[in-house]
Amino acid sequence: MWAYGTMTRRYCLLALAAVSLVPGQGEHPVTGRQIAGVMGVQGADWLNRPEREKEENPEGALDALAIRPGMVVADVGAGTGYMSLRLAKRVGPTGKVYANDLQPEMLRRLRANAAKAGFTNIETVQGEEADPKLPPGQMDLVLLVDVYHEFSKPREMIDKIREALKPDGRLVLLEYRKEDPTVPIREEHKMSVAEVKAELEPQGFVLSKVIETLPRQHILILTKAAAKAAPGH
């Protein structure tokens, strides 16, 4: 999820190091899109760059999701907690945030950031490539911010995320718009609405809403598809 063109040389180097962490992740079996490399801890500073407020409007994204106090939410691919801390503030002390990442050092930094900010309602979870390790049936919302396109085992991960959601829970993807060539992000770090629909709806989701209020990203809201009745019922 890294940009080019207007980035500083320092951030370009960080990003190059980051995507080299997991090279050659192949293509998605449904759409054939190139699966992007994972952002490594070398790029942690880029995750917290000041320009991100203007480029992504994170508070506006969360406003659009109507997150309420007391909710149980997950931030999958949380990195150092850029979104996790914002979620923790919104769900409040009666709510909970599961902050998931593959990399222990990212989670260590996230815990330090949460402690510094005074949040006690964040639980870090080290996941695996095929399993985010979230408790089943407990999530009101699972948020993936510029993360889904990096899943090396997307179908397995989505199956596990679906299991983690409550029956009325929402899966939300924030992804840079592939349909817009002016968005200064490498092609493999973008997603189109059509790709998300094609990849996730066969796995028991419905793309129920697409919000286009952010500067560069889609907000893609998915809900569980209704279970099909057995023949004869």
PDB file of N, CA and C in Angstrom, residues 128-192:
ATOM      1  N   GLU A 128      -1.932 -15.697  11.357  1.00  0.00           N
ATOM      2  CA  GLU A 128      -1.185 -16.479  10.383  1.00  0.00           C
ATOM      3  C   GLU A 128      -1.676 -16.113   8.991  1.00  0.00           C
ATOM      4  N   GLU A 129      -0.975 -16.566   7.957  1.00  0.00           N
ATOM      5  CA  GLU A 129      -1.336 -16.191   6.590  1.00  0.00           C
ATOM      6  C   GLU A 129      -2.730 -16.682   6.201  1.00  0.00           C
ATOM      7  N   ALA A 130      -3.189 -17.760   6.824  1.00  0.00           N
ATOM      8  CA  ALA A 130      -4.493 -18.322   6.483  1.00  0.00           C
ATOM      9  C   ALA A 130      -5.516 -18.167   7.599  1.00  0.00           C
ATOM     10  N   ASP A 131      -5.147 -17.470   8.685  1.00  0.00           N
ATOM     11  CA  ASP A 131      -6.045 -17.391   9.838  1.00  0.00           C
ATOM     12  C   ASP A 131      -5.702 -16.167  10.684  1.00  0.00           C
ATOM     13  N   PRO A 132      -6.639 -15.217  10.831  1.00  0.00           N
ATOM     14  CA  PRO A 132      -6.350 -14.039  11.661  1.00  0.00           C
ATOM     15  C   PRO A 132      -6.413 -14.321  13.158  1.00  0.00           C
ATOM     16  N   LYS A 133      -6.858 -15.517  13.533  1.00  0.00           N
ATOM     17  CA  LYS A 133      -6.917 -15.939  14.942  1.00  0.00           C
ATOM     18  C   LYS A 133      -7.865 -15.067  15.766  1.00  0.00           C
ATOM     19  N   LEU A 134      -8.990 -14.731  15.181  1.00  0.00           N
ATOM     20  CA  LEU A 134     -10.011 -13.965  15.899  1.00  0.00           C
ATOM     21  C   LEU A 134     -11.020 -14.924  16.530  1.00  0.00           C
ATOM     22  N   PRO A 135     -11.584 -14.565  17.684  1.00  0.00           N
ATOM     23  CA  PRO A 135     -12.586 -15.435  18.310  1.00  0.00           C
ATOM     24  C   PRO A 135     -13.837 -15.529  17.444  1.00  0.00           C
ATOM     25  N   PRO A 136     -14.395 -16.710  17.284  1.00  0.00           N
ATOM     26  CA  PRO A 136     -15.536 -16.877  16.379  1.00  0.00           C
ATOM     27  C   PRO A 136     -16.812 -16.226  16.898  1.00  0.00           C
ATOM     28  N   GLY A 137     -17.549 -15.641  15.962  1.00  0.00           N
ATOM     29  CA  GLY A 137     -18.884 -15.132  16.248  1.00  0.00           C
ATOM     30  C   GLY A 137     -18.974 -13.937  17.165  1.00  0.00           C
ATOM     31  N   GLN A 138     -17.898 -13.167  17.311  1.00  0.00           N
ATOM     32  CA  GLN A 138     -17.900 -12.069  18.280  1.00  0.00           C
ATOM     33  C   GLN A 138     -17.755 -10.682  17.672  1.00  0.00           C
ATOM     34  N   MET A 139     -17.401 -10.573  16.397  1.00  0.00           N
ATOM     35  CA  MET A 139     -17.086  -9.275  15.818  1.00  0.00           C
ATOM     36  C   MET A 139     -18.312  -8.572  15.255  1.00  0.00           C
ATOM     37  N   ASP A 140     -18.518  -7.343  15.695  1.00  0.00           N
ATOM     38  CA  ASP A 140     -19.513  -6.482  15.047  1.00  0.00           C
ATOM     39  C   ASP A 140     -18.995  -5.967  13.714  1.00  0.00           C
ATOM     40  N   LEU A 141     -17.677  -5.788  13.634  1.00  0.00           N
ATOM     41  CA  LEU A 141     -17.074  -5.235  12.424  1.00  0.00           C
ATOM     42  C   LEU A 141     -15.630  -5.708  12.336  1.00  0.00           C
ATOM     43  N   VAL A 142     -15.222  -6.091  11.148  1.00  0.00           N
ATOM     44  CA  VAL A 142     -13.815  -6.392  10.859  1.00  0.00           C
ATOM     45  C   VAL A 142     -13.359  -5.406   9.789  1.00  0.00           C
ATOM     46  N   LEU A 143     -12.317  -4.663  10.098  1.00  0.00           N
ATOM     47  CA  LEU A 143     -11.815  -3.609   9.214  1.00  0.00           C
ATOM     48  C   LEU A 143     -10.483  -4.031   8.598  1.00  0.00           C
ATOM     49  N   LEU A 144     -10.400  -3.908   7.268  1.00  0.00           N
ATOM     50  CA  LEU A 144      -9.162  -4.171   6.528  1.00  0.00           C
ATOM     51  C   LEU A 144      -8.795  -2.904   5.773  1.00  0.00           C
ATOM     52  N   VAL A 145      -7.794  -2.194   6.234  1.00  0.00           N
ATOM     53  CA  VAL A 145      -7.394  -0.931   5.609  1.00  0.00           C
ATOM     54  C   VAL A 145      -6.168  -1.169   4.741  1.00  0.00           C
ATOM     55  N   ASP A 146      -6.357  -1.149   3.432  1.00  0.00           N
ATOM     56  CA  ASP A 146      -5.273  -1.384   2.471  1.00  0.00           C
ATOM     57  C   ASP A 146      -4.549  -2.695   2.787  1.00  0.00           C
ATOM     58  N   VAL A 147      -5.312  -3.718   3.107  1.00  0.00           N
ATOM     59  CA  VAL A 147      -4.743  -4.986   3.566  1.00  0.00           C
ATOM     60  C   VAL A 147      -5.195  -6.175   2.729  1.00  0.00           C
ATOM     61  N   TYR A 148      -6.468  -6.215   2.352  1.00  0.00           N
ATOM     62  CA  TYR A 148      -6.991  -7.396   1.683  1.00  0.00           C
ATOM     63  C   TYR A 148      -6.158  -7.780   0.465  1.00  0.00           C
ATOM     64  N   HIS A 149      -5.725  -6.797  -0.309  1.00  0.00           N
ATOM     65  CA  HIS A 149      -4.985  -7.089  -1.543  1.00  0.00           C
ATOM     66  C   HIS A 149      -3.635  -7.752  -1.280  1.00  0.00           C
ATOM     67  N   GLU A 150      -3.200  -7.771   0.005  1.00  0.00           N
ATOM     68  CA  GLU A 150      -1.931  -8.400   0.364  1.00  0.00           C
ATOM     69  C   GLU A 150      -2.101  -9.819   0.911  1.00  0.00           C
ATOM     70  N   PHE A 151      -3.331 -10.277   1.104  1.00  0.00           N
ATOM     71  CA  PHE A 151      -3.529 -11.622   1.643  1.00  0.00           C
ATOM     72  C   PHE A 151      -2.941 -12.655   0.681  1.00  0.00           C
ATOM     73  N   SER A 152      -1.967 -13.430   1.159  1.00  0.00           N
ATOM     74  CA  SER A 152      -1.380 -14.472   0.317  1.00  0.00           C
ATOM     75  C   SER A 152      -2.298 -15.675   0.186  1.00  0.00           C
ATOM     76  N   LYS A 153      -3.197 -15.845   1.153  1.00  0.00           N
ATOM     77  CA  LYS A 153      -4.203 -16.906   1.107  1.00  0.00           C
ATOM     78  C   LYS A 153      -5.576 -16.273   1.330  1.00  0.00           C
ATOM     79  N   PRO A 154      -6.041 -15.525   0.335  1.00  0.00           N
ATOM     80  CA  PRO A 154      -7.246 -14.702   0.542  1.00  0.00           C
ATOM     81  C   PRO A 154      -8.499 -15.503   0.858  1.00  0.00           C
ATOM     82  N   ARG A 155      -8.689 -16.631   0.206  1.00  0.00           N
ATOM     83  CA  ARG A 155      -9.927 -17.377   0.439  1.00  0.00           C
ATOM     84  C   ARG A 155      -9.973 -17.961   1.851  1.00  0.00           C
ATOM     85  N   GLU A 156      -8.836 -18.472   2.312  1.00  0.00           N
ATOM     86  CA  GLU A 156      -8.793 -19.015   3.668  1.00  0.00           C
ATOM     87  C   GLU A 156      -9.002 -17.912   4.712  1.00  0.00           C
ATOM     88  N   MET A 157      -8.384 -16.767   4.485  1.00  0.00           N
ATOM     89  CA  MET A 157      -8.539 -15.653   5.427  1.00  0.00           C
ATOM     90  C   MET A 157      -9.980 -15.157   5.475  1.00  0.00           C
ATOM     91  N   ILE A 158     -10.601 -15.034   4.325  1.00  0.00           N
ATOM     92  CA  ILE A 158     -11.978 -14.541   4.301  1.00  0.00           C
ATOM     93  C   ILE A 158     -12.921 -15.541   4.970  1.00  0.00           C
ATOM     94  N   ASP A 159     -12.687 -16.822   4.781  1.00  0.00           N
ATOM     95  CA  ASP A 159     -13.508 -17.825   5.475  1.00  0.00           C
ATOM     96  C   ASP A 159     -13.412 -17.654   6.988  1.00  0.00           C
ATOM     97  N   LYS A 160     -12.204 -17.442   7.491  1.00  0.00           N
ATOM     98  CA  LYS A 160     -12.006 -17.283   8.935  1.00  0.00           C
ATOM     99  C   LYS A 160     -12.605 -15.974   9.440  1.00  0.00           C
ATOM    100  N   ILE A 161     -12.490 -14.930   8.663  1.00  0.00           N
ATOM    101  CA  ILE A 161     -13.089 -13.647   9.052  1.00  0.00           C
ATOM    102  C   ILE A 161     -14.608 -13.781   9.101  1.00  0.00           C
ATOM    103  N   ARG A 162     -15.177 -14.487   8.149  1.00  0.00           N
ATOM    104  CA  ARG A 162     -16.629 -14.701   8.159  1.00  0.00           C
ATOM    105  C   ARG A 162     -17.051 -15.438   9.431  1.00  0.00           C
ATOM    106  N   GLU A 163     -16.268 -16.414   9.838  1.00  0.00           N
ATOM    107  CA  GLU A 163     -16.567 -17.148  11.073  1.00  0.00           C
ATOM    108  C   GLU A 163     -16.494 -16.237  12.294  1.00  0.00           C
ATOM    109  N   ALA A 164     -15.620 -15.240  12.260  1.00  0.00           N
ATOM    110  CA  ALA A 164     -15.431 -14.347  13.409  1.00  0.00           C
ATOM    111  C   ALA A 164     -16.554 -13.335  13.562  1.00  0.00           C
ATOM    112  N   LEU A 165     -17.296 -13.059  12.478  1.00  0.00           N
ATOM    113  CA  LEU A 165     -18.344 -12.050  12.513  1.00  0.00           C
ATOM    114  C   LEU A 165     -19.619 -12.571  13.170  1.00  0.00           C
ATOM    115  N   LYS A 166     -20.307 -11.668  13.856  1.00  0.00           N
ATOM    116  CA  LYS A 166     -21.656 -11.957  14.313  1.00  0.00           C
ATOM    117  C   LYS A 166     -22.567 -12.100  13.087  1.00  0.00           C
ATOM    118  N   PRO A 167     -23.755 -12.684  13.246  1.00  0.00           N
ATOM    119  CA  PRO A 167     -24.649 -12.829  12.093  1.00  0.00           C
ATOM    120  C   PRO A 167     -24.912 -11.528  11.341  1.00  0.00           C
ATOM    121  N   ASP A 168     -25.001 -10.414  12.074  1.00  0.00           N
ATOM    122  CA  ASP A 168     -25.237  -9.120  11.435  1.00  0.00           C
ATOM    123  C   ASP A 168     -23.962  -8.279  11.351  1.00  0.00           C
ATOM    124  N   GLY A 169     -22.819  -8.919  11.522  1.00  0.00           N
ATOM    125  CA  GLY A 169     -21.551  -8.199  11.480  1.00  0.00           C
ATOM    126  C   GLY A 169     -21.187  -7.738  10.073  1.00  0.00           C
ATOM    127  N   ARG A 170     -20.279  -6.766  10.015  1.00  0.00           N
ATOM    128  CA  ARG A 170     -19.860  -6.200   8.740  1.00  0.00           C
ATOM    129  C   ARG A 170     -18.367  -6.400   8.521  1.00  0.00           C
ATOM    130  N   LEU A 171     -18.020  -6.729   7.299  1.00  0.00           N
ATOM    131  CA  LEU A 171     -16.635  -6.737   6.855  1.00  0.00           C
ATOM    132  C   LEU A 171     -16.433  -5.496   6.001  1.00  0.00           C
ATOM    133  N   VAL A 172     -15.443  -4.678   6.366  1.00  0.00           N
ATOM    134  CA  VAL A 172     -15.223  -3.415   5.657  1.00  0.00           C
ATOM    135  C   VAL A 172     -13.810  -3.383   5.094  1.00  0.00           C
ATOM    136  N   LEU A 173     -13.724  -3.143   3.794  1.00  0.00           N
ATOM    137  CA  LEU A 173     -12.438  -2.978   3.123  1.00  0.00           C
ATOM    138  C   LEU A 173     -12.268  -1.517   2.725  1.00  0.00           C
ATOM    139  N   LEU A 174     -11.130  -0.948   3.054  1.00  0.00           N
ATOM    140  CA  LEU A 174     -10.700   0.324   2.480  1.00  0.00           C
ATOM    141  C   LEU A 174      -9.589  -0.019   1.500  1.00  0.00           C
ATOM    142  N   GLU A 175      -9.810   0.295   0.231  1.00  0.00           N
ATOM    143  CA  GLU A 175      -8.849  -0.042  -0.803  1.00  0.00           C
ATOM    144  C   GLU A 175      -8.702   1.115  -1.775  1.00  0.00           C
ATOM    145  N   TYR A 176      -7.467   1.386  -2.178  1.00  0.00           N
ATOM    146  CA  TYR A 176      -7.232   2.429  -3.172  1.00  0.00           C
ATOM    147  C   TYR A 176      -7.929   2.065  -4.486  1.00  0.00           C
ATOM    148  N   ARG A 177      -8.515   3.066  -5.135  1.00  0.00           N
ATOM    149  CA  ARG A 177      -9.354   2.845  -6.314  1.00  0.00           C
ATOM    150  C   ARG A 177      -8.528   2.475  -7.545  1.00  0.00           C
ATOM    151  N   LYS A 178      -8.662   1.248  -7.973  1.00  0.00           N
ATOM    152  CA  LYS A 178      -7.987   0.812  -9.198  1.00  0.00           C
ATOM    153  C   LYS A 178      -8.598   1.478 -10.425  1.00  0.00           C
ATOM    154  N   GLU A 179      -9.872   1.855 -10.325  1.00  0.00           N
ATOM    155  CA  GLU A 179     -10.553   2.488 -11.457  1.00  0.00           C
ATOM    156  C   GLU A 179     -10.007   3.880 -11.762  1.00  0.00           C
ATOM    157  N   ASP A 180      -9.259   4.456 -10.833  1.00  0.00           N
ATOM    158  CA  ASP A 180      -8.780   5.835 -10.976  1.00  0.00           C
ATOM    159  C   ASP A 180      -7.271   5.843 -11.221  1.00  0.00           C
ATOM    160  N   PRO A 181      -6.829   6.072 -12.449  1.00  0.00           N
ATOM    161  CA  PRO A 181      -5.397   6.061 -12.751  1.00  0.00           C
ATOM    162  C   PRO A 181      -4.627   7.207 -12.112  1.00  0.00           C
ATOM    163  N   THR A 182      -5.336   8.223 -11.591  1.00  0.00           N
ATOM    164  CA  THR A 182      -4.629   9.353 -10.975  1.00  0.00           C
ATOM    165  C   THR A 182      -4.244   9.077  -9.525  1.00  0.00           C
ATOM    166  N   VAL A 183      -4.759   8.001  -8.933  1.00  0.00           N
ATOM    167  CA  VAL A 183      -4.363   7.653  -7.560  1.00  0.00           C
ATOM    168  C   VAL A 183      -2.926   7.132  -7.600  1.00  0.00           C
ATOM    169  N   PRO A 184      -1.978   7.820  -6.936  1.00  0.00           N
ATOM    170  CA  PRO A 184      -0.553   7.518  -7.097  1.00  0.00           C
ATOM    171  C   PRO A 184      -0.086   6.326  -6.266  1.00  0.00           C
ATOM    172  N   ILE A 185      -0.620   5.152  -6.578  1.00  0.00           N
ATOM    173  CA  ILE A 185      -0.308   3.921  -5.872  1.00  0.00           C
ATOM    174  C   ILE A 185      -0.039   2.850  -6.919  1.00  0.00           C
ATOM    175  N   ARG A 186       0.915   1.971  -6.638  1.00  0.00           N
ATOM    176  CA  ARG A 186       1.196   0.876  -7.567  1.00  0.00           C
ATOM    177  C   ARG A 186      -0.055   0.037  -7.814  1.00  0.00           C
ATOM    178  N   GLU A 187      -0.175  -0.469  -9.026  1.00  0.00           N
ATOM    179  CA  GLU A 187      -1.401  -1.146  -9.460  1.00  0.00           C
ATOM    180  C   GLU A 187      -1.765  -2.330  -8.566  1.00  0.00           C
ATOM    181  N   GLU A 188      -0.772  -3.108  -8.131  1.00  0.00           N
ATOM    182  CA  GLU A 188      -1.083  -4.288  -7.317  1.00  0.00           C
ATOM    183  C   GLU A 188      -1.533  -3.941  -5.901  1.00  0.00           C
ATOM    184  N   HIS A 189      -1.412  -2.673  -5.533  1.00  0.00           N
ATOM    185  CA  HIS A 189      -1.876  -2.210  -4.229  1.00  0.00           C
ATOM    186  C   HIS A 189      -3.211  -1.467  -4.327  1.00  0.00           C
ATOM    187  N   LYS A 190      -3.914  -1.660  -5.442  1.00  0.00           N
ATOM    188  CA  LYS A 190      -5.250  -1.107  -5.631  1.00  0.00           C
ATOM    189  C   LYS A 190      -6.243  -2.263  -5.815  1.00  0.00           C
ATOM    190  N   MET A 191      -7.528  -1.960  -5.592  1.00  0.00           N
ATOM    191  CA  MET A 191      -8.607  -2.908  -5.860  1.00  0.00           C
ATOM    192  C   MET A 191      -9.746  -2.169  -6.543  1.00  0.00           C
ATOM    193  N   SER A 192     -10.412  -2.848  -7.464  1.00  0.00           N
ATOM    194  CA  SER A 192     -11.627  -2.288  -8.057  1.00  0.00           C
ATOM    195  C   SER A 192     -12.847  -2.855  -7.334  1.00  0.00           C
TER     196      SER A 192
END
